[in-house]
Tab-separated table of C-alpha atoms and ligand atoms in Angstrom:
chain	number	residue	atom	x	y	z
C	1	MET	CA	0.002	-0.132	-0.016
C	2	LEU	CA	1.390	3.377	-0.868
C	3	SER	CA	0.681	7.173	-1.817
C	4	ASP	CA	2.972	8.178	-4.523
C	5	ILE	CA	3.532	10.477	-7.539
C	6	TRP	CA	0.067	9.499	-8.953
C	7	GLY	CA	-1.881	10.017	-5.754
C	8	GLY	CA	-2.549	7.406	-3.032
C	9	SER	CA	-6.046	6.571	-4.431
C	10	ALA	CA	-5.874	7.955	-7.831
C	11	ARG	CA	-8.241	6.125	-10.242
C	12	ARG	CA	-10.588	6.594	-13.292
C	13	CYS	CA	-14.105	5.347	-13.734
C	14	PRO	CA	-14.365	5.076	-17.260
C	15	GLY	CA	-18.121	5.611	-18.557
C	16	MET	CA	-19.027	7.176	-15.158
C	17	ARG	CA	-18.369	10.653	-15.897
C	18	LYS	CA	-21.240	13.020	-16.140
C	19	PRO	CA	-20.815	16.574	-17.721
C	20	GLY	CA	-19.898	18.995	-14.866
C	21	GLN	CA	-19.139	16.231	-12.351
C	22	ILE	CA	-15.618	15.441	-12.968
C	23	GLY	CA	-14.267	14.724	-9.679
C	24	MET	CA	-10.862	16.160	-8.306
C	25	LYS	CA	-9.064	12.887	-8.546
C	26	GLN	CA	-10.375	12.417	-12.040
C	27	LEU	CA	-9.223	15.748	-12.900
C	28	ARG	CA	-5.875	15.322	-11.406
C	29	ASN	CA	-5.333	11.826	-13.178
C	30	ASN	CA	-6.178	13.903	-16.452
C	31	VAL	CA	-3.639	16.575	-15.374
C	32	ILE	CA	-1.009	13.754	-14.978
C	33	ARG	CA	-1.599	11.936	-18.024
C	34	ALA	CA	-1.753	15.134	-20.097
C	35	GLY	CA	1.542	16.039	-18.235
C	36	LEU	CA	3.251	12.630	-19.245
C	37	GLU	CA	1.519	13.222	-22.851
C	38	ALA	CA	3.014	16.657	-23.087
C	39	LEU	CA	6.532	15.309	-22.083
C	40	TYR	CA	6.187	12.406	-24.614
C	41	TYR	CA	5.057	14.525	-27.639
C	42	SER	CA	7.520	17.318	-26.858
C	43	GLY	CA	10.371	14.967	-26.943
C	44	ALA	CA	11.651	16.775	-23.845
C	45	HIS	CA	12.136	13.376	-21.985
C	46	ARG	CA	14.792	12.414	-24.533
C	47	LEU	CA	16.857	15.670	-23.859
C	48	LEU	CA	16.460	15.231	-20.241
C	49	ARG	CA	17.260	11.718	-20.014
C	50	PRO	CA	21.030	12.167	-19.389
C	51	LEU	CA	20.450	14.799	-16.898
C	52	LEU	CA	17.405	13.261	-14.656
C	53	ALA	CA	17.705	9.527	-15.301
C	54	GLY	CA	20.176	9.243	-12.594
C	55	VAL	CA	22.205	6.102	-12.142
C	56	GLY	CA	19.490	3.819	-11.350
C	57	THR	CA	15.714	3.221	-10.612
C	58	VAL	CA	13.987	1.039	-7.877
C	59	PHE	CA	10.708	0.013	-9.574
C	60	MET	CA	7.690	-0.104	-7.052
C	61	LEU	CA	4.867	-2.675	-7.782
C	62	HIS	CA	2.180	-4.405	-5.684
C	63	HIS	CA	-0.132	-6.851	-7.595
C	64	VAL	CA	0.606	-8.251	-11.080
C	65	ARG	CA	-2.474	-9.859	-12.564
C	66	PRO	CA	-4.820	-10.116	-15.395
C	67	PRO	CA	-7.130	-6.960	-15.406
C	68	ARG	CA	-10.362	-6.939	-13.913
C	69	GLY	CA	-13.805	-5.630	-15.354
C	70	SER	CA	-15.377	-3.771	-12.585
C	71	ALA	CA	-16.014	-0.203	-12.900
C	72	PHE	CA	-15.282	0.544	-9.260
C	73	GLN	CA	-11.444	-0.182	-8.812
C	74	PRO	CA	-10.312	2.184	-6.226
C	75	ASN	CA	-6.862	0.294	-5.800
C	76	ARG	CA	-6.416	0.024	-9.299
C	77	HIS	CA	-3.212	2.187	-9.104
C	78	LEU	CA	-1.844	-0.808	-6.991
C	79	GLU	CA	-1.933	-3.545	-9.869
C	80	ILE	CA	-0.667	-3.919	-13.339
C	81	THR	CA	-0.944	-6.841	-15.785
C	82	PRO	CA	1.714	-9.429	-16.537
C	83	ASP	CA	2.056	-7.892	-20.389
C	84	PHE	CA	2.888	-4.477	-18.925
C	85	LEU	CA	5.496	-6.034	-16.585
C	86	ARG	CA	6.810	-7.658	-19.653
C	87	ALA	CA	6.780	-4.378	-21.696
C	88	THR	CA	8.632	-2.626	-18.609
C	89	LEU	CA	11.376	-5.182	-18.615
C	90	ALA	CA	11.769	-5.089	-22.368
C	91	HIS	CA	11.914	-1.420	-22.288
C	92	VAL	CA	14.712	-1.366	-19.709
C	93	ARG	CA	16.492	-4.019	-21.456
C	94	ASP	CA	16.381	-1.861	-24.902
C	95	LEU	CA	17.955	0.855	-22.948
C	96	GLY	CA	20.933	-1.179	-21.854
C	97	ILE	CA	20.010	-1.100	-18.262
C	98	ASP	CA	21.097	-3.908	-16.006
C	99	VAL	CA	18.387	-5.367	-13.742
C	100	VAL	CA	20.024	-6.231	-10.437
C	101	SER	CA	18.977	-7.391	-7.134
C	102	LEU	CA	18.956	-5.137	-3.977
C	103	ASP	CA	22.314	-6.659	-2.766
C	104	GLU	CA	23.975	-5.519	-5.923
C	105	MET	CA	22.432	-2.068	-6.061
C	106	HIS	CA	23.701	-1.623	-2.706
C	107	ARG	CA	27.092	-2.752	-3.775
C	108	ARG	CA	27.109	-0.378	-6.623
C	109	LEU	CA	25.993	2.611	-4.536
C	110	LYS	CA	28.484	1.994	-1.854
C	111	ASP	CA	31.292	1.521	-4.319
C	112	GLN	CA	29.826	4.430	-6.656
C	113	ASP	CA	29.988	1.713	-9.422
C	114	PHE	CA	28.054	3.668	-12.163
C	115	GLU	CA	29.645	2.454	-15.198
C	116	ARG	CA	26.124	0.925	-16.392
C	117	ARG	CA	22.686	2.175	-15.392
C	118	PHE	CA	20.626	-0.334	-13.170
C	119	ALA	CA	17.081	-0.955	-12.281
C	120	CYS	CA	15.514	-3.000	-9.261
C	121	PHE	CA	12.081	-4.549	-9.149
C	122	THR	CA	10.427	-4.533	-5.846
C	123	PHE	CA	7.028	-5.626	-4.748
C	124	ASP	CA	5.241	-4.736	-1.611
C	125	ASP	CA	3.194	-6.792	0.952
C	126	GLY	CA	3.715	-10.222	-0.288
C	127	TYR	CA	0.758	-11.017	-2.552
C	128	ARG	CA	0.575	-14.498	-4.262
C	129	ASP	CA	-0.033	-12.949	-7.534
C	130	ASN	CA	3.530	-12.039	-7.437
C	131	ARG	CA	4.457	-15.874	-7.686
C	132	ASP	CA	1.745	-16.790	-9.854
C	133	PHE	CA	2.029	-13.853	-12.311
C	134	ALA	CA	5.309	-11.845	-11.887
C	135	LEU	CA	7.835	-14.677	-11.261
C	136	PRO	CA	6.938	-16.232	-14.723
C	137	VAL	CA	7.658	-12.844	-16.489
C	138	MET	CA	10.916	-12.136	-14.267
C	139	ARG	CA	11.920	-15.619	-15.354
C	140	GLU	CA	11.512	-14.778	-19.102
C	141	PHE	CA	14.236	-11.998	-18.843
C	142	GLY	CA	16.320	-13.627	-15.926
C	143	ALA	CA	15.494	-10.436	-13.829
C	144	PRO	CA	16.015	-10.569	-10.053
C	145	PHE	CA	13.443	-8.983	-7.890
C	146	THR	CA	12.545	-8.494	-4.234
C	147	VAL	CA	9.115	-9.046	-2.331
C	148	TYR	CA	8.808	-6.970	0.986
C	149	VAL	CA	6.772	-9.306	3.274
C	150	THR	CA	4.439	-8.068	5.916
C	151	SER	CA	4.678	-10.675	8.678
C	152	ASP	CA	1.307	-10.712	9.831
C	153	PHE	CA	0.056	-11.120	6.174
C	154	ALA	CA	2.035	-14.222	5.700
C	155	SER	CA	0.509	-15.551	9.258
C	156	TRP	CA	-2.833	-14.948	7.504
C	157	ASP	CA	-4.003	-12.674	10.428
C	158	GLY	CA	-3.046	-9.085	9.403
C	159	LYS	CA	-5.755	-6.669	8.129
C	160	LEU	CA	-5.666	-5.467	4.635
C	161	TRP	CA	-7.811	-2.545	5.392
C	162	TRP	CA	-7.666	-0.666	1.957
C	163	ILE	CA	-9.051	-3.848	0.120
C	164	ALA	CA	-11.526	-4.520	2.627
C	165	LEU	CA	-12.607	-0.845	2.267
C	166	GLU	CA	-13.120	-1.493	-1.509
C	167	ARG	CA	-15.133	-4.778	-0.919
C	168	LEU	CA	-17.220	-3.189	1.525
C	169	ILE	CA	-18.177	0.206	-0.420
C	170	ALA	CA	-18.597	-2.367	-3.461
C	171	ARG	CA	-21.609	-3.739	-1.563
C	172	ALA	CA	-22.856	-0.869	0.206
C	173	GLU	CA	-25.885	1.327	-1.209
C	174	THR	CA	-25.024	3.956	1.453
C	175	ILE	CA	-22.506	4.398	4.383
C	176	ASP	CA	-23.749	5.741	7.489
C	177	THR	CA	-21.482	5.786	10.281
C	178	THR	CA	-19.800	8.094	13.130
C	179	ILE	CA	-16.173	8.453	13.020
C	180	ASP	CA	-14.352	10.756	15.748
C	181	GLY	CA	-17.996	11.654	17.056
C	182	ILE	CA	-18.750	12.995	13.470
C	183	ASN	CA	-21.618	11.557	11.435
C	184	VAL	CA	-20.386	10.286	7.979
C	185	LYS	CA	-22.961	9.636	5.508
C	186	LEU	CA	-22.134	8.578	1.911
C	187	GLU	CA	-23.985	7.745	-1.108
C	188	CYS	CA	-22.756	4.567	-2.797
C	189	HIS	CA	-25.353	3.743	-5.533
C	190	ASP	CA	-22.953	3.604	-8.668
C	191	ALA	CA	-19.499	3.467	-9.215
C	192	ALA	CA	-18.746	7.178	-9.483
C	193	ALA	CA	-20.332	7.630	-6.121
C	194	LYS	CA	-18.500	4.572	-4.652
C	195	SER	CA	-15.189	6.141	-5.926
C	196	ALA	CA	-15.901	9.507	-4.030
C	197	ALA	CA	-16.894	7.683	-0.876
C	198	PHE	CA	-13.849	5.844	-1.145
C	199	THR	CA	-11.643	8.672	-1.604
C	200	THR	CA	-13.457	10.431	1.317
C	201	LEU	CA	-13.155	7.470	3.564
C	202	HIS	CA	-9.530	6.633	2.592
C	203	GLY	CA	-8.782	10.395	3.659
C	204	ILE	CA	-10.307	10.108	7.036
C	205	LEU	CA	-8.564	6.912	7.793
C	206	ARG	CA	-5.204	8.021	6.898
C	207	GLU	CA	-5.638	10.878	9.454
C	208	GLN	CA	-6.397	8.779	12.318
C	209	PRO	CA	-3.814	8.546	15.002
C	210	SER	CA	-2.781	4.723	14.283
C	211	ASP	CA	-3.445	1.779	12.066
C	212	VAL	CA	-5.112	0.431	15.196
C	213	GLU	CA	-8.082	2.988	14.876
C	214	ILE	CA	-8.118	2.466	11.077
C	215	ASN	CA	-8.527	-1.434	11.513
C	216	ARG	CA	-11.252	-0.560	14.150
C	217	ILE	CA	-13.289	1.439	11.827
C	218	VAL	CA	-12.992	-0.638	8.884
C	219	SER	CA	-13.627	-4.013	10.627
C	220	ASP	CA	-16.674	-2.337	12.113
C	221	LEU	CA	-17.946	-1.203	8.727
C	222	CYS	CA	-17.089	-4.465	7.198
C	223	ARG	CA	-19.313	-6.246	9.951
C	224	ARG	CA	-22.073	-4.022	9.014
C	225	HIS	CA	-21.867	-4.541	5.283
C	226	GLY	CA	-21.417	-8.161	5.368
C	227	VAL	CA	-17.602	-8.508	4.237
C	228	ASP	CA	-15.396	-10.608	5.987
C	229	ASP	CA	-11.918	-8.898	6.555
C	230	GLY	CA	-10.416	-11.619	8.351
C	231	THR	CA	-9.683	-13.854	5.453
C	232	ILE	CA	-8.384	-11.250	3.019
C	233	ALA	CA	-4.734	-11.964	3.909
C	234	ARG	CA	-5.319	-15.851	3.245
C	235	GLU	CA	-6.934	-14.880	0.078
C	236	LEU	CA	-4.250	-12.743	-1.295
C	237	CYS	CA	-0.955	-13.181	0.237
C	238	MET	CA	1.638	-15.934	0.516
C	239	SER	CA	1.750	-17.800	3.585
C	240	TRP	CA	5.121	-18.756	5.347
C	241	GLN	CA	4.847	-22.093	3.847
C	242	GLU	CA	4.444	-20.632	0.162
C	243	LEU	CA	7.189	-18.181	0.916
C	244	GLN	CA	9.598	-21.100	2.182
C	245	VAL	CA	9.219	-22.326	-1.517
C	246	PHE	CA	8.996	-19.198	-3.166
C	247	ALA	CA	12.123	-17.759	-1.430
C	248	THR	CA	14.440	-20.748	-2.749
C	249	ASP	CA	14.010	-19.047	-6.384
C	250	PRO	CA	17.436	-17.854	-7.332
C	251	LEU	CA	15.852	-14.567	-8.433
C	252	VAL	CA	13.966	-13.850	-5.413
C	253	THR	CA	15.184	-11.757	-2.453
C	254	ILE	CA	12.742	-11.329	0.567
C	255	GLY	CA	12.832	-8.098	2.362
C	256	ALA	CA	10.784	-6.833	5.540
C	257	HIS	CA	7.610	-4.637	5.542
C	258	THR	CA	6.978	-4.591	9.233
C	259	LEU	CA	4.756	-6.999	11.278
C	260	SER	CA	1.448	-5.372	10.933
C	261	HIS	CA	1.742	-2.836	8.077
C	262	CYS	CA	1.702	0.194	10.393
C	263	ASN	CA	2.553	3.687	9.726
C	264	LEU	CA	5.855	3.851	11.620
C	265	ALA	CA	5.947	7.451	12.183
C	266	LYS	CA	2.784	7.235	14.196
C	267	CYS	CA	4.281	4.392	16.308
C	268	SER	CA	6.037	5.166	19.483
C	269	PRO	CA	9.886	4.755	18.883
C	270	ASP	CA	9.945	1.359	20.816
C	271	ALA	CA	7.131	-0.074	18.675
C	272	ALA	CA	8.511	1.164	15.346
C	273	LYS	CA	11.941	-0.572	16.147
C	274	HIS	CA	9.949	-3.610	17.255
C	275	GLU	CA	8.146	-3.576	13.971
C	276	MET	CA	10.986	-3.265	11.869
C	277	ALA	CA	13.594	-5.543	13.894
C	278	ALA	CA	10.974	-8.356	14.781
C	279	SER	CA	9.685	-8.599	11.021
C	280	ARG	CA	13.219	-9.054	9.993
C	281	GLY	CA	13.917	-11.583	12.615
C	282	ILE	CA	10.826	-13.820	11.771
C	283	ILE	CA	11.631	-13.847	8.095
C	284	GLU	CA	15.251	-14.933	8.909
C	285	ALA	CA	13.578	-17.685	11.418
C	286	LYS	CA	11.013	-18.720	8.916
C	287	LEU	CA	12.720	-18.655	5.602
C	288	ASP	CA	16.294	-19.396	6.783
C	289	LYS	CA	17.725	-16.310	4.602
C	290	PRO	CA	18.768	-13.016	5.410
C	291	ALA	CA	16.177	-10.220	5.270
C	292	ALA	CA	18.601	-7.254	4.996
C	293	HIS	CA	16.300	-4.773	2.994
C	294	LEU	CA	12.963	-2.988	4.289
C	295	ALA	CA	10.327	-0.907	2.600
C	296	TYR	CA	8.468	1.306	4.915
C	297	PRO	CA	4.504	0.855	4.671
C	298	TYR	CA	2.787	3.499	3.107
C	299	GLY	CA	6.066	4.950	2.685
C	300	ASP	CA	5.192	8.527	1.916
C	301	LYS	CA	6.393	11.566	4.075
C	302	ALA	CA	3.737	11.016	6.767
C	303	ALA	CA	4.793	7.383	7.374
C	304	ALA	CA	8.791	7.841	6.937
C	305	ALA	CA	10.836	10.459	7.418
C	306	THR	CA	14.233	11.298	9.456
C	307	PRO	CA	13.699	9.304	12.642
C	308	GLU	CA	12.649	6.248	10.671
C	309	PHE	CA	15.434	6.479	8.188
C	310	ALA	CA	17.960	6.716	11.057
C	311	MET	CA	16.297	3.783	12.901
C	312	ALA	CA	16.615	1.393	9.896
C	313	ARG	CA	20.074	2.384	9.434
C	314	LYS	CA	20.713	1.839	13.260
C	315	LEU	CA	19.157	-1.591	12.962
C	316	GLY	CA	21.651	-2.627	10.372
C	317	PHE	CA	19.276	-2.774	7.250
C	318	LYS	CA	21.422	-2.492	4.026
C	319	THR	CA	18.892	-0.270	2.268
C	320	ALA	CA	15.361	0.881	3.061
C	321	VAL	CA	12.907	2.186	0.454
C	322	THR	CA	10.144	4.759	0.618
C	323	THR	CA	7.261	5.551	-1.855
C	324	ARG	CA	8.641	9.033	-2.625
C	325	PRO	CA	9.051	9.158	-6.438
C	326	GLY	CA	12.500	9.510	-7.448
C	327	MET	CA	15.373	8.241	-9.654
C	328	LEU	CA	18.566	7.222	-7.911
C	329	PHE	CA	21.561	9.449	-7.862
C	330	ALA	CA	25.386	8.847	-6.590
C	331	GLU	CA	24.253	10.949	-3.678
C	332	ASN	CA	21.516	8.322	-2.660
C	333	ALA	CA	24.387	6.414	-1.498
C	334	SER	CA	24.674	8.737	1.618
C	335	HIS	CA	21.036	8.180	2.298
C	336	ILE	CA	20.567	4.309	1.793
C	337	THR	CA	17.688	3.856	4.033
C	338	ALA	CA	15.759	6.690	2.446
C	339	LEU	CA	15.652	5.461	-1.253
C	340	PRO	CA	12.999	6.982	-3.700
C	341	ARG	CA	11.202	4.750	-5.975
C	342	LEU	CA	9.342	4.610	-9.397
C	343	SER	CA	5.775	3.644	-9.126
C	344	LEU	CA	4.425	1.282	-11.933
C	345	ASN	CA	0.914	2.622	-11.293
C	346	GLY	CA	-1.970	0.689	-12.841
C	347	ASN	CA	-4.010	3.560	-13.952
C	348	TYR	CA	-0.995	4.566	-16.521
C	349	GLN	CA	-0.151	1.145	-18.116
C	350	SER	CA	1.016	2.777	-21.474
C	351	GLU	CA	3.956	1.292	-23.297
C	352	ARG	CA	4.227	4.484	-25.070
C	353	LEU	CA	4.857	6.529	-22.020
C	354	LEU	CA	7.465	4.062	-20.631
C	355	PRO	CA	10.231	6.321	-21.770
C	356	VAL	CA	8.816	9.316	-20.291
C	357	LEU	CA	8.713	7.508	-16.891
C	358	THR	CA	12.263	6.138	-17.179
C	359	SER	CA	13.726	9.468	-18.364
C	360	GLY	CA	13.311	10.464	-14.839
C	361	ALA	CA	11.607	13.849	-16.216
C	362	ALA	CA	8.323	12.987	-14.427
C	363	THR	CA	9.674	12.523	-11.138
C	364	ALA	CA	12.084	15.506	-11.454
C	365	VAL	CA	9.394	17.756	-12.144
C	366	TRP	CA	7.273	16.503	-9.215
C	367	ASN	CA	10.520	16.986	-7.207
C	368	GLY	CA	11.229	20.284	-8.481
C	369	PHE	CA	14.388	19.238	-9.855
C	370	ARG	CA	15.538	18.301	-6.398
C	371	ARG	CA	17.624	15.300	-6.954
C	372	VAL	CA	17.716	13.934	-3.352
C	373	ASP	CA	14.809	14.317	-1.005
C	374	ALA	CA	15.873	12.358	2.320
C	375	ALA	CA	14.486	14.458	5.086
Z	401	ZN	ZN1	2.749	-1.932	1.866
């Protein structure tokens, strides 16, 4: 789960637009797409590539699976198709970029070995579709990759609240509840209304003091709307037993993604330390492999900043990644537990625009042409 350059819950609802009713998210998606198209047609990305593409890229992915037909898919930014993954790998190879493991990325950054550009592929949360749909494509290219496992998801007792929220809104006609003493009443009669309701609730939930409150609110709504949020991890995530087999693939690195998928910046320092260190310990005990790399859950500035970066470093993680958008530059070697990534966003699966993405132009515009943002 993330928020990224494209917006945490950015999405489109084809066919649901009515004149004068283009929502802000729709508008933002249109603006982003227009920006990407403008960069594409101007050819500016080709001129900017040597300047902005940096020395490497860490691609960020979540689900990889065939497309679904539903008009209401508020988490669609978190999934791409196997075909788009294949197209991305082919594009990267065409550019002469090495696809490397995180250990090799770490070595190149430490040694300042930038003779060749490199890319890493990383997948958050530990979804089973990473094995069923991504692994075969990665094998076609002999491309190494990392899956960041949330321990509680692999134990099948964690909560993927953003998926539960999608499911309960899909079922609901209206949502009528009280959050923080305020009555929240939302129409959910069609896909456009459901999308608006998702955006509103998602915003309210991300403002909660911790993931405990988020899970309590979402579980309560699930009960009222007949959704079983207790079985989502089992349905979607690899168990420890499955991971034991998956992790033996020579292309696969397993990284840590905390115990409970909490917002670390909202945890006490002791709790945050435990979330990071214990998740690493469990992975190493269960899979008998080092788990030297970390991804911060949510990963945006509200979830991972200077204290978390310092903690990850102190705990001895070799690298840690955020969801802040950006390419890697030589200077990132000094901020190795605050690395940016480049999201492969399900709302923008256009092969034509891949050169714009990998040129670094889009993320540079987003970052105001600042190369490193690690505070
Ligand atoms: Zn996540």
